[in-house]
């Protein structure tokens, strides 16, 4: 979150140097985009913590299963963003099973 605040300040400074004021629609659009990005990153961090908790529980319940959860993103092919048009991919949780290479052959 601190990184995003710094990014917002630097972007605002760069726009002011370029001659834009804080009231310009371009500056406001950039600020809105950064706020939305912060919300997405906050949600991703929260989801990652839940996935980590799930992996700890899974390790306790089935330690030799080779199963784990991982956080991933999903977006339409050739596009970055979710289908609802917010510009961000959907967060999804995948169940992964680790299989040795010898077992695959």
PDB file of N, CA and C in Angstrom:
ATOM      1  N   UNK A   1       0.835  -1.188   0.000  1.00  0.00           N
ATOM      2  CA  UNK A   1       0.000   0.000   0.000  1.00  0.00           C
ATOM      3  C   UNK A   1       0.876   1.247   0.000  1.00  0.00           C
ATOM      4  N   UNK A   2       1.967   1.206   0.727  1.00  0.00           N
ATOM      5  CA  UNK A   2       2.885   2.330   0.761  1.00  0.00           C
ATOM      6  C   UNK A   2       3.470   2.584  -0.628  1.00  0.00           C
ATOM      7  N   UNK A   3       3.756   1.499  -1.341  1.00  0.00           N
ATOM      8  CA  UNK A   3       4.281   1.605  -2.707  1.00  0.00           C
ATOM      9  C   UNK A   3       3.277   2.327  -3.604  1.00  0.00           C
ATOM     10  N   UNK A   4       2.002   1.967  -3.492  1.00  0.00           N
ATOM     11  CA  UNK A   4       0.984   2.590  -4.327  1.00  0.00           C
ATOM     12  C   UNK A   4       0.828   4.074  -3.984  1.00  0.00           C
ATOM     13  N   UNK A   5       0.936   4.435  -2.705  1.00  0.00           N
ATOM     14  CA  UNK A   5       0.869   5.845  -2.323  1.00  0.00           C
ATOM     15  C   UNK A   5       2.027   6.617  -2.943  1.00  0.00           C
ATOM     16  N   UNK A   6       3.215   6.032  -2.890  1.00  0.00           N
ATOM     17  CA  UNK A   6       4.389   6.665  -3.492  1.00  0.00           C
ATOM     18  C   UNK A   6       4.201   6.806  -4.998  1.00  0.00           C
ATOM     19  N   UNK A   7       3.673   5.757  -5.627  1.00  0.00           N
ATOM     20  CA  UNK A   7       3.420   5.802  -7.061  1.00  0.00           C
ATOM     21  C   UNK A   7       2.433   6.910  -7.411  1.00  0.00           C
ATOM     22  N   UNK A   8       1.386   7.043  -6.619  1.00  0.00           N
ATOM     23  CA  UNK A   8       0.391   8.090  -6.848  1.00  0.00           C
ATOM     24  C   UNK A   8       1.033   9.472  -6.749  1.00  0.00           C
ATOM     25  N   UNK A   9       1.850   9.687  -5.726  1.00  0.00           N
ATOM     26  CA  UNK A   9       2.506  10.980  -5.552  1.00  0.00           C
ATOM     27  C   UNK A   9       3.450  11.290  -6.707  1.00  0.00           C
ATOM     28  N   UNK A  10       4.246  10.306  -7.113  1.00  0.00           N
ATOM     29  CA  UNK A  10       5.181  10.519  -8.228  1.00  0.00           C
ATOM     30  C   UNK A  10       4.447  10.812  -9.527  1.00  0.00           C
ATOM     31  N   UNK A  11       3.358  10.110  -9.753  1.00  0.00           N
ATOM     32  CA  UNK A  11       2.587  10.324 -10.982  1.00  0.00           C
ATOM     33  C   UNK A  11       1.974  11.718 -10.976  1.00  0.00           C
ATOM     34  N   UNK A  12       1.448  12.137  -9.838  1.00  0.00           N
ATOM     35  CA  UNK A  12       0.867  13.475  -9.731  1.00  0.00           C
ATOM     36  C   UNK A  12       1.936  14.540  -9.957  1.00  0.00           C
ATOM     37  N   UNK A  13       3.131  14.336  -9.403  1.00  0.00           N
ATOM     38  CA  UNK A  13       4.221  15.285  -9.599  1.00  0.00           C
ATOM     39  C   UNK A  13       4.623  15.357 -11.067  1.00  0.00           C
ATOM     40  N   UNK A  14       4.711  14.196 -11.715  1.00  0.00           N
ATOM     41  CA  UNK A  14       5.081  14.164 -13.128  1.00  0.00           C
ATOM     42  C   UNK A  14       4.049  14.892 -13.981  1.00  0.00           C
ATOM     43  N   UNK A  15       2.782  14.723 -13.672  1.00  0.00           N
ATOM     44  CA  UNK A  15       1.732  15.399 -14.431  1.00  0.00           C
ATOM     45  C   UNK A  15       1.763  16.905 -14.199  1.00  0.00           C
ATOM     46  N   UNK A  16       2.085  17.327 -12.970  1.00  0.00           N
ATOM     47  CA  UNK A  16       2.191  18.760 -12.690  1.00  0.00           C
ATOM     48  C   UNK A  16       3.371  19.368 -13.423  1.00  0.00           C
ATOM     49  N   UNK A  17       4.499  18.638 -13.461  1.00  0.00           N
ATOM     50  CA  UNK A  17       5.664  19.111 -14.197  1.00  0.00           C
ATOM     51  C   UNK A  17       5.325  19.264 -15.676  1.00  0.00           C
ATOM     52  N   UNK A  18       4.508  18.351 -16.191  1.00  0.00           N
ATOM     53  CA  UNK A  18       4.114  18.400 -17.598  1.00  0.00           C
ATOM     54  C   UNK A  18       3.070  19.487 -17.862  1.00  0.00           C
ATOM     55  N   UNK A  19       2.628  20.184 -16.822  1.00  0.00           N
ATOM     56  CA  UNK A  19       1.706  21.294 -17.021  1.00  0.00           C
ATOM     57  C   UNK A  19       0.256  20.998 -16.714  1.00  0.00           C
ATOM     58  N   UNK A  20      -0.034  19.837 -16.145  1.00  0.00           N
ATOM     59  CA  UNK A  20      -1.417  19.503 -15.796  1.00  0.00           C
ATOM     60  C   UNK A  20      -1.682  19.908 -14.355  1.00  0.00           C
ATOM     61  N   UNK A  21      -2.888  20.350 -14.073  1.00  0.00           N
ATOM     62  CA  UNK A  21      -3.253  20.673 -12.698  1.00  0.00           C
ATOM     63  C   UNK A  21      -4.006  19.491 -12.098  1.00  0.00           C
ATOM     64  N   UNK A  22      -4.165  19.515 -10.788  1.00  0.00           N
ATOM     65  CA  UNK A  22      -4.845  18.422 -10.092  1.00  0.00           C
ATOM     66  C   UNK A  22      -6.316  18.330 -10.491  1.00  0.00           C
ATOM     67  N   UNK A  23      -6.857  19.391 -11.072  1.00  0.00           N
ATOM     68  CA  UNK A  23      -8.256  19.377 -11.479  1.00  0.00           C
ATOM     69  C   UNK A  23      -8.452  18.814 -12.898  1.00  0.00           C
ATOM     70  N   UNK A  24      -7.375  18.634 -13.638  1.00  0.00           N
ATOM     71  CA  UNK A  24      -7.493  18.086 -14.996  1.00  0.00           C
ATOM     72  C   UNK A  24      -8.044  16.673 -14.951  1.00  0.00           C
ATOM     73  N   UNK A  25      -8.871  16.348 -15.937  1.00  0.00           N
ATOM     74  CA  UNK A  25      -9.500  15.030 -15.957  1.00  0.00           C
ATOM     75  C   UNK A  25      -8.465  13.920 -16.101  1.00  0.00           C
ATOM     76  N   UNK A  26      -7.357  14.166 -16.784  1.00  0.00           N
ATOM     77  CA  UNK A  26      -6.303  13.153 -16.923  1.00  0.00           C
ATOM     78  C   UNK A  26      -5.686  12.791 -15.584  1.00  0.00           C
ATOM     79  N   UNK A  27      -5.435  13.809 -14.765  1.00  0.00           N
ATOM     80  CA  UNK A  27      -4.861  13.569 -13.433  1.00  0.00           C
ATOM     81  C   UNK A  27      -5.864  12.811 -12.578  1.00  0.00           C
ATOM     82  N   UNK A  28      -7.118  13.212 -12.626  1.00  0.00           N
ATOM     83  CA  UNK A  28      -8.146  12.538 -11.842  1.00  0.00           C
ATOM     84  C   UNK A  28      -8.330  11.097 -12.287  1.00  0.00           C
ATOM     85  N   UNK A  29      -8.220  10.853 -13.595  1.00  0.00           N
ATOM     86  CA  UNK A  29      -8.354   9.481 -14.101  1.00  0.00           C
ATOM     87  C   UNK A  29      -7.203   8.612 -13.611  1.00  0.00           C
ATOM     88  N   UNK A  30      -5.991   9.165 -13.605  1.00  0.00           N
ATOM     89  CA  UNK A  30      -4.830   8.414 -13.125  1.00  0.00           C
ATOM     90  C   UNK A  30      -4.985   8.115 -11.639  1.00  0.00           C
ATOM     91  N   UNK A  31      -5.429   9.094 -10.878  1.00  0.00           N
ATOM     92  CA  UNK A  31      -5.624   8.880  -9.442  1.00  0.00           C
ATOM     93  C   UNK A  31      -6.678   7.811  -9.186  1.00  0.00           C
ATOM     94  N   UNK A  32      -7.759   7.823  -9.966  1.00  0.00           N
ATOM     95  CA  UNK A  32      -8.809   6.805  -9.821  1.00  0.00           C
ATOM     96  C   UNK A  32      -8.264   5.427 -10.173  1.00  0.00           C
ATOM     97  N   UNK A  33      -7.465   5.354 -11.223  1.00  0.00           N
ATOM     98  CA  UNK A  33      -6.878   4.073 -11.627  1.00  0.00           C
ATOM     99  C   UNK A  33      -5.967   3.516 -10.537  1.00  0.00           C
ATOM    100  N   UNK A  34      -5.224   4.383  -9.906  1.00  0.00           N
ATOM    101  CA  UNK A  34      -4.322   3.935  -8.838  1.00  0.00           C
ATOM    102  C   UNK A  34      -5.132   3.484  -7.626  1.00  0.00           C
ATOM    103  N   UNK A  35      -6.206   4.199  -7.305  1.00  0.00           N
ATOM    104  CA  UNK A  35      -7.056   3.767  -6.186  1.00  0.00           C
ATOM    105  C   UNK A  35      -7.659   2.392  -6.460  1.00  0.00           C
ATOM    106  N   UNK A  36      -8.119   2.165  -7.688  1.00  0.00           N
ATOM    107  CA  UNK A  36      -8.683   0.866  -8.050  1.00  0.00           C
ATOM    108  C   UNK A  36      -7.616  -0.228  -8.005  1.00  0.00           C
ATOM    109  N   UNK A  37      -6.410   0.115  -8.427  1.00  0.00           N
ATOM    110  CA  UNK A  37      -5.310  -0.849  -8.367  1.00  0.00           C
ATOM    111  C   UNK A  37      -4.998  -1.228  -6.925  1.00  0.00           C
ATOM    112  N   UNK A  38      -5.031  -0.247  -6.035  1.00  0.00           N
ATOM    113  CA  UNK A  38      -4.791  -0.522  -4.620  1.00  0.00           C
ATOM    114  C   UNK A  38      -5.834  -1.480  -4.067  1.00  0.00           C
ATOM    115  N   UNK A  39      -7.092  -1.284  -4.460  1.00  0.00           N
ATOM    116  CA  UNK A  39      -8.152  -2.174  -3.996  1.00  0.00           C
ATOM    117  C   UNK A  39      -7.951  -3.590  -4.516  1.00  0.00           C
ATOM    118  N   UNK A  40      -7.572  -3.707  -5.787  1.00  0.00           N
ATOM    119  CA  UNK A  40      -7.325  -5.028  -6.360  1.00  0.00           C
ATOM    120  C   UNK A  40      -6.163  -5.718  -5.631  1.00  0.00           C
ATOM    121  N   UNK A  41      -5.080  -4.996  -5.406  1.00  0.00           N
ATOM    122  CA  UNK A  41      -3.926  -5.574  -4.713  1.00  0.00           C
ATOM    123  C   UNK A  41      -4.279  -5.961  -3.276  1.00  0.00           C
ATOM    124  N   UNK A  42      -5.105  -5.156  -2.620  1.00  0.00           N
ATOM    125  CA  UNK A  42      -5.548  -5.499  -1.259  1.00  0.00           C
ATOM    126  C   UNK A  42      -6.344  -6.797  -1.269  1.00  0.00           C
ATOM    127  N   UNK A  43      -7.241  -6.921  -2.241  1.00  0.00           N
ATOM    128  CA  UNK A  43      -8.029  -8.151  -2.358  1.00  0.00           C
ATOM    129  C   UNK A  43      -7.145  -9.352  -2.677  1.00  0.00           C
ATOM    130  N   UNK A  44      -6.156  -9.154  -3.541  1.00  0.00           N
ATOM    131  CA  UNK A  44      -5.237 -10.240  -3.899  1.00  0.00           C
ATOM    132  C   UNK A  44      -4.424 -10.680  -2.680  1.00  0.00           C
ATOM    133  N   UNK A  45      -3.987  -9.727  -1.889  1.00  0.00           N
ATOM    134  CA  UNK A  45      -3.232 -10.068  -0.671  1.00  0.00           C
ATOM    135  C   UNK A  45      -4.099 -10.845   0.307  1.00  0.00           C
ATOM    136  N   UNK A  46      -5.340 -10.417   0.469  1.00  0.00           N
ATOM    137  CA  UNK A  46      -6.266 -11.112   1.364  1.00  0.00           C
ATOM    138  C   UNK A  46      -6.509 -12.536   0.867  1.00  0.00           C
ATOM    139  N   UNK A  47      -6.697 -12.689  -0.442  1.00  0.00           N
ATOM    140  CA  UNK A  47      -6.918 -14.016  -1.023  1.00  0.00           C
ATOM    141  C   UNK A  47      -5.684 -14.893  -0.842  1.00  0.00           C
ATOM    142  N   UNK A  48      -4.500 -14.319  -1.013  1.00  0.00           N
ATOM    143  CA  UNK A  48      -3.259 -15.087  -0.852  1.00  0.00           C
ATOM    144  C   UNK A  48      -3.120 -15.597   0.576  1.00  0.00           C
ATOM    145  N   UNK A  49      -3.492 -14.778   1.535  1.00  0.00           N
ATOM    146  CA  UNK A  49      -3.438 -15.216   2.937  1.00  0.00           C
ATOM    147  C   UNK A  49      -4.385 -16.387   3.184  1.00  0.00           C
ATOM    148  N   UNK A  50      -5.573 -16.331   2.577  1.00  0.00           N
ATOM    149  CA  UNK A  50      -6.532 -17.437   2.741  1.00  0.00           C
ATOM    150  C   UNK A  50      -6.011 -18.711   2.071  1.00  0.00           C
ATOM    151  N   UNK A  51      -5.381 -18.571   0.914  1.00  0.00           N
ATOM    152  CA  UNK A  51      -4.805 -19.729   0.224  1.00  0.00           C
ATOM    153  C   UNK A  51      -3.698 -20.331   1.084  1.00  0.00           C
ATOM    154  N   UNK A  52      -2.869 -19.496   1.677  1.00  0.00           N
ATOM    155  CA  UNK A  52      -1.796 -19.994   2.553  1.00  0.00           C
ATOM    156  C   UNK A  52      -2.372 -20.751   3.747  1.00  0.00           C
ATOM    157  N   UNK A  53      -3.447 -20.223   4.335  1.00  0.00           N
ATOM    158  CA  UNK A  53      -4.103 -20.923   5.446  1.00  0.00           C
ATOM    159  C   UNK A  53      -4.643 -22.273   4.991  1.00  0.00           C
ATOM    160  N   UNK A  54      -5.244 -22.295   3.813  1.00  0.00           N
ATOM    161  CA  UNK A  54      -5.752 -23.551   3.261  1.00  0.00           C
ATOM    162  C   UNK A  54      -4.645 -24.562   3.057  1.00  0.00           C
ATOM    163  N   UNK A  55      -3.477 -24.098   2.598  1.00  0.00           N
ATOM    164  CA  UNK A  55      -2.347 -25.006   2.406  1.00  0.00           C
ATOM    165  C   UNK A  55      -1.832 -25.554   3.733  1.00  0.00           C
ATOM    166  N   UNK A  56      -1.845 -24.727   4.772  1.00  0.00           N
ATOM    167  CA  UNK A  56      -1.432 -25.219   6.094  1.00  0.00           C
ATOM    168  C   UNK A  56      -2.402 -26.291   6.597  1.00  0.00           C
ATOM    169  N   UNK A  57      -3.686 -26.044   6.428  1.00  0.00           N
ATOM    170  CA  UNK A  57      -4.683 -27.033   6.836  1.00  0.00           C
ATOM    171  C   UNK A  57      -4.549 -28.319   6.027  1.00  0.00           C
ATOM    172  N   UNK A  58      -4.354 -28.181   4.734  1.00  0.00           N
ATOM    173  CA  UNK A  58      -4.205 -29.349   3.869  1.00  0.00           C
ATOM    174  C   UNK A  58      -2.961 -30.149   4.246  1.00  0.00           C
ATOM    175  N   UNK A  59      -1.901 -29.469   4.611  1.00  0.00           N
ATOM    176  CA  UNK A  59      -0.682 -30.160   5.027  1.00  0.00           C
ATOM    177  C   UNK A  59      -0.904 -30.946   6.316  1.00  0.00           C
ATOM    178  N   UNK A  60      -1.752 -30.431   7.205  1.00  0.00           N
ATOM    179  CA  UNK A  60      -2.066 -31.141   8.445  1.00  0.00           C
ATOM    180  C   UNK A  60      -2.974 -32.341   8.192  1.00  0.00           C
ATOM    181  N   UNK A  61      -3.939 -32.188   7.294  1.00  0.00           N
ATOM    182  CA  UNK A  61      -4.929 -33.228   7.043  1.00  0.00           C
ATOM    183  C   UNK A  61      -4.388 -34.328   6.139  1.00  0.00           C
ATOM    184  N   UNK A  62      -3.683 -33.935   5.081  1.00  0.00           N
ATOM    185  CA  UNK A  62      -3.192 -34.910   4.096  1.00  0.00           C
ATOM    186  C   UNK A  62      -1.759 -34.561   3.690  1.00  0.00           C
ATOM    187  N   UNK A  63      -0.806 -34.773   4.577  1.00  0.00           N
ATOM    188  CA  UNK A  63       0.567 -34.324   4.322  1.00  0.00           C
ATOM    189  C   UNK A  63       1.268 -35.020   3.154  1.00  0.00           C
ATOM    190  N   UNK A  64       0.853 -36.217   2.809  1.00  0.00           N
ATOM    191  CA  UNK A  64       1.542 -36.944   1.731  1.00  0.00           C
ATOM    192  C   UNK A  64       0.762 -36.946   0.420  1.00  0.00           C
ATOM    193  N   UNK A  65      -0.279 -36.143   0.336  1.00  0.00           N
ATOM    194  CA  UNK A  65      -1.142 -36.160  -0.855  1.00  0.00           C
ATOM    195  C   UNK A  65      -0.519 -35.486  -2.070  1.00  0.00           C
ATOM    196  N   UNK A  66       0.420 -34.580  -1.843  1.00  0.00           N
ATOM    197  CA  UNK A  66       0.986 -33.821  -2.957  1.00  0.00           C
ATOM    198  C   UNK A  66       0.063 -32.727  -3.455  1.00  0.00           C
ATOM    199  N   UNK A  67      -1.018 -32.478  -2.712  1.00  0.00           N
ATOM    200  CA  UNK A  67      -1.988 -31.452  -3.101  1.00  0.00           C
ATOM    201  C   UNK A  67      -1.639 -30.105  -2.476  1.00  0.00           C
ATOM    202  N   UNK A  68      -1.948 -29.056  -3.208  1.00  0.00           N
ATOM    203  CA  UNK A  68      -1.801 -27.706  -2.665  1.00  0.00           C
ATOM    204  C   UNK A  68      -2.733 -26.770  -3.426  1.00  0.00           C
ATOM    205  N   UNK A  69      -2.993 -25.645  -2.807  1.00  0.00           N
ATOM    206  CA  UNK A  69      -3.784 -24.604  -3.452  1.00  0.00           C
ATOM    207  C   UNK A  69      -2.833 -23.526  -3.943  1.00  0.00           C
ATOM    208  N   UNK A  70      -3.212 -22.874  -5.038  1.00  0.00           N
ATOM    209  CA  UNK A  70      -2.437 -21.722  -5.469  1.00  0.00           C
ATOM    210  C   UNK A  70      -3.380 -20.664  -6.012  1.00  0.00           C
ATOM    211  N   UNK A  71      -2.995 -19.425  -5.803  1.00  0.00           N
ATOM    212  CA  UNK A  71      -3.778 -18.302  -6.295  1.00  0.00           C
ATOM    213  C   UNK A  71      -3.349 -18.005  -7.719  1.00  0.00           C
ATOM    214  N   UNK A  72      -4.314 -17.827  -8.585  1.00  0.00           N
ATOM    215  CA  UNK A  72      -4.026 -17.526  -9.988  1.00  0.00           C
ATOM    216  C   UNK A  72      -5.000 -16.453 -10.469  1.00  0.00           C
ATOM    217  N   UNK A  73      -4.743 -15.973 -11.658  1.00  0.00           N
ATOM    218  CA  UNK A  73      -5.654 -15.014 -12.264  1.00  0.00           C
ATOM    219  C   UNK A  73      -6.246 -15.603 -13.526  1.00  0.00           C
ATOM    220  N   UNK A  74      -7.424 -15.132 -13.859  1.00  0.00           N
ATOM    221  CA  UNK A  74      -8.108 -15.602 -15.054  1.00  0.00           C
ATOM    222  C   UNK A  74      -8.604 -14.379 -15.812  1.00  0.00           C
ATOM    223  N   UNK A  75      -8.310 -14.356 -17.095  1.00  0.00           N
ATOM    224  CA  UNK A  75      -8.822 -13.274 -17.931  1.00  0.00           C
ATOM    225  C   UNK A  75      -9.079 -13.828 -19.327  1.00  0.00           C
ATOM    226  N   UNK A  76      -9.878 -13.134 -20.103  1.00  0.00           N
ATOM    227  CA  UNK A  76     -10.159 -13.605 -21.455  1.00  0.00           C
ATOM    228  C   UNK A  76      -8.879 -13.680 -22.289  1.00  0.00           C
ATOM    229  N   UNK A  77      -8.812 -14.578 -23.256  1.00  0.00           N
ATOM    230  CA  UNK A  77      -7.633 -14.657 -24.114  1.00  0.00           C
ATOM    231  C   UNK A  77      -7.358 -13.317 -24.796  1.00  0.00           C
ATOM    232  N   UNK A  78      -6.092 -12.971 -24.889  1.00  0.00           N
ATOM    233  CA  UNK A  78      -5.638 -11.743 -25.551  1.00  0.00           C
ATOM    234  C   UNK A  78      -6.162 -10.470 -24.904  1.00  0.00           C
ATOM    235  N   UNK A  79      -6.574 -10.557 -23.662  1.00  0.00           N
ATOM    236  CA  UNK A  79      -7.070  -9.368 -22.971  1.00  0.00           C
ATOM    237  C   UNK A  79      -6.647  -9.415 -21.517  1.00  0.00           C
ATOM    238  N   UNK A  80      -6.305  -8.266 -20.992  1.00  0.00           N
ATOM    239  CA  UNK A  80      -6.025  -8.175 -19.570  1.00  0.00           C
ATOM    240  C   UNK A  80      -7.251  -7.585 -18.924  1.00  0.00           C
ATOM    241  N   UNK A  81      -7.873  -8.336 -18.080  1.00  0.00           N
ATOM    242  CA  UNK A  81      -9.044  -7.823 -17.385  1.00  0.00           C
ATOM    243  C   UNK A  81     -10.143  -8.854 -17.322  1.00  0.00           C
ATOM    244  N   UNK A  82     -11.047  -8.607 -16.440  1.00  0.00           N
ATOM    245  CA  UNK A  82     -12.161  -9.528 -16.245  1.00  0.00           C
ATOM    246  C   UNK A  82     -13.264  -9.211 -17.244  1.00  0.00           C
ATOM    247  N   UNK A  83     -14.153 -10.145 -17.393  1.00  0.00           N
ATOM    248  CA  UNK A  83     -15.240  -9.972 -18.341  1.00  0.00           C
ATOM    249  C   UNK A  83     -16.204  -8.864 -17.936  1.00  0.00           C
ATOM    250  N   UNK A  84     -16.200  -8.486 -16.670  1.00  0.00           N
ATOM    251  CA  UNK A  84     -17.121  -7.430 -16.254  1.00  0.00           C
ATOM    252  C   UNK A  84     -16.603  -6.037 -16.623  1.00  0.00           C
ATOM    253  N   UNK A  85     -15.409  -5.989 -17.209  1.00  0.00           N
ATOM    254  CA  UNK A  85     -14.910  -4.733 -17.742  1.00  0.00           C
ATOM    255  C   UNK A  85     -14.236  -3.810 -16.756  1.00  0.00           C
ATOM    256  N   UNK A  86     -13.859  -4.292 -15.568  1.00  0.00           N
ATOM    257  CA  UNK A  86     -13.206  -3.414 -14.612  1.00  0.00           C
ATOM    258  C   UNK A  86     -11.711  -3.281 -14.863  1.00  0.00           C
ATOM    259  N   UNK A  87     -11.184  -4.004 -15.841  1.00  0.00           N
ATOM    260  CA  UNK A  87      -9.775  -3.883 -16.183  1.00  0.00           C
ATOM    261  C   UNK A  87      -8.848  -4.758 -15.372  1.00  0.00           C
ATOM    262  N   UNK A  88      -9.379  -5.568 -14.492  1.00  0.00           N
ATOM    263  CA  UNK A  88      -8.553  -6.440 -13.670  1.00  0.00           C
ATOM    264  C   UNK A  88      -8.953  -7.892 -13.898  1.00  0.00           C
ATOM    265  N   UNK A  89      -7.994  -8.803 -13.816  1.00  0.00           N
ATOM    266  CA  UNK A  89      -8.348 -10.215 -13.975  1.00  0.00           C
ATOM    267  C   UNK A  89      -9.095 -10.720 -12.745  1.00  0.00           C
ATOM    268  N   UNK A  90      -9.810 -11.797 -12.926  1.00  0.00           N
ATOM    269  CA  UNK A  90     -10.470 -12.446 -11.788  1.00  0.00           C
ATOM    270  C   UNK A  90      -9.438 -13.258 -11.027  1.00  0.00           C
ATOM    271  N   UNK A  91      -9.560 -13.273  -9.716  1.00  0.00           N
ATOM    272  CA  UNK A  91      -8.709 -14.120  -8.884  1.00  0.00           C
ATOM    273  C   UNK A  91      -9.391 -15.475  -8.742  1.00  0.00           C
ATOM    274  N   UNK A  92      -8.631 -16.537  -8.946  1.00  0.00           N
ATOM    275  CA  UNK A  92      -9.158 -17.887  -8.808  1.00  0.00           C
ATOM    276  C   UNK A  92      -8.191 -18.706  -7.964  1.00  0.00           C
ATOM    277  N   UNK A  93      -8.710 -19.732  -7.328  1.00  0.00           N
ATOM    278  CA  UNK A  93      -7.882 -20.653  -6.555  1.00  0.00           C
ATOM    279  C   UNK A  93      -7.875 -21.983  -7.290  1.00  0.00           C
ATOM    280  N   UNK A  94      -6.672 -22.483  -7.524  1.00  0.00           N
ATOM    281  CA  UNK A  94      -6.514 -23.764  -8.214  1.00  0.00           C
ATOM    282  C   UNK A  94      -6.030 -24.813  -7.230  1.00  0.00           C
ATOM    283  N   UNK A  95      -6.533 -26.030  -7.387  1.00  0.00           N
ATOM    284  CA  UNK A  95      -6.032 -27.164  -6.622  1.00  0.00           C
ATOM    285  C   UNK A  95      -4.996 -27.856  -7.497  1.00  0.00           C
ATOM    286  N   UNK A  96      -3.784 -27.962  -6.989  1.00  0.00           N
ATOM    287  CA  UNK A  96      -2.670 -28.501  -7.763  1.00  0.00           C
ATOM    288  C   UNK A  96      -2.193 -29.785  -7.111  1.00  0.00           C
ATOM    289  N   UNK A  97      -1.875 -30.762  -7.933  1.00  0.00           N
ATOM    290  CA  UNK A  97      -1.301 -32.001  -7.416  1.00  0.00           C
ATOM    291  C   UNK A  97       0.075 -32.166  -8.017  1.00  0.00           C
ATOM    292  N   UNK A  98       1.070 -32.258  -7.169  1.00  0.00           N
ATOM    293  CA  UNK A  98       2.444 -32.435  -7.610  1.00  0.00           C
ATOM    294  C   UNK A  98       2.660 -33.913  -7.926  1.00  0.00           C
ATOM    295  N   UNK A  99       3.155 -34.168  -9.127  1.00  0.00           N
ATOM    296  CA  UNK A  99       3.412 -35.527  -9.572  1.00  0.00           C
ATOM    297  C   UNK A  99       4.865 -35.584 -10.024  1.00  0.00           C
ATOM    298  N   UNK A 100       5.576 -36.617  -9.602  1.00  0.00           N
ATOM    299  CA  UNK A 100       6.983 -36.729  -9.979  1.00  0.00           C
ATOM    300  C   UNK A 100       7.096 -37.026 -11.476  1.00  0.00           C
ATOM    301  N   UNK A 101       8.190 -36.606 -12.051  1.00  0.00           N
ATOM    302  CA  UNK A 101       8.423 -36.836 -13.468  1.00  0.00           C
ATOM    303  C   UNK A 101       8.464 -38.317 -13.782  1.00  0.00           C
ATOM    304  N   UNK A 102       9.028 -39.120 -12.891  1.00  0.00           N
ATOM    305  CA  UNK A 102       9.096 -40.565 -13.100  1.00  0.00           C
ATOM    306  C   UNK A 102       7.691 -41.173 -13.154  1.00  0.00           C
ATOM    307  N   UNK A 103       6.793 -40.638 -12.386  1.00  0.00           N
ATOM    308  CA  UNK A 103       5.431 -41.157 -12.362  1.00  0.00           C
ATOM    309  C   UNK A 103       4.679 -40.838 -13.664  1.00  0.00           C
ATOM    310  N   UNK A 104       5.006 -39.712 -14.268  1.00  0.00           N
ATOM    311  CA  UNK A 104       4.348 -39.290 -15.501  1.00  0.00           C
ATOM    312  C   UNK A 104       4.774 -40.173 -16.658  1.00  0.00           C
ATOM    313  N   UNK A 105       6.018 -40.558 -16.685  1.00  0.00           N
ATOM    314  CA  UNK A 105       6.550 -41.369 -17.784  1.00  0.00           C
ATOM    315  C   UNK A 105       6.051 -42.734 -17.685  1.00  0.00           C
TER     316      UNK A 105
END
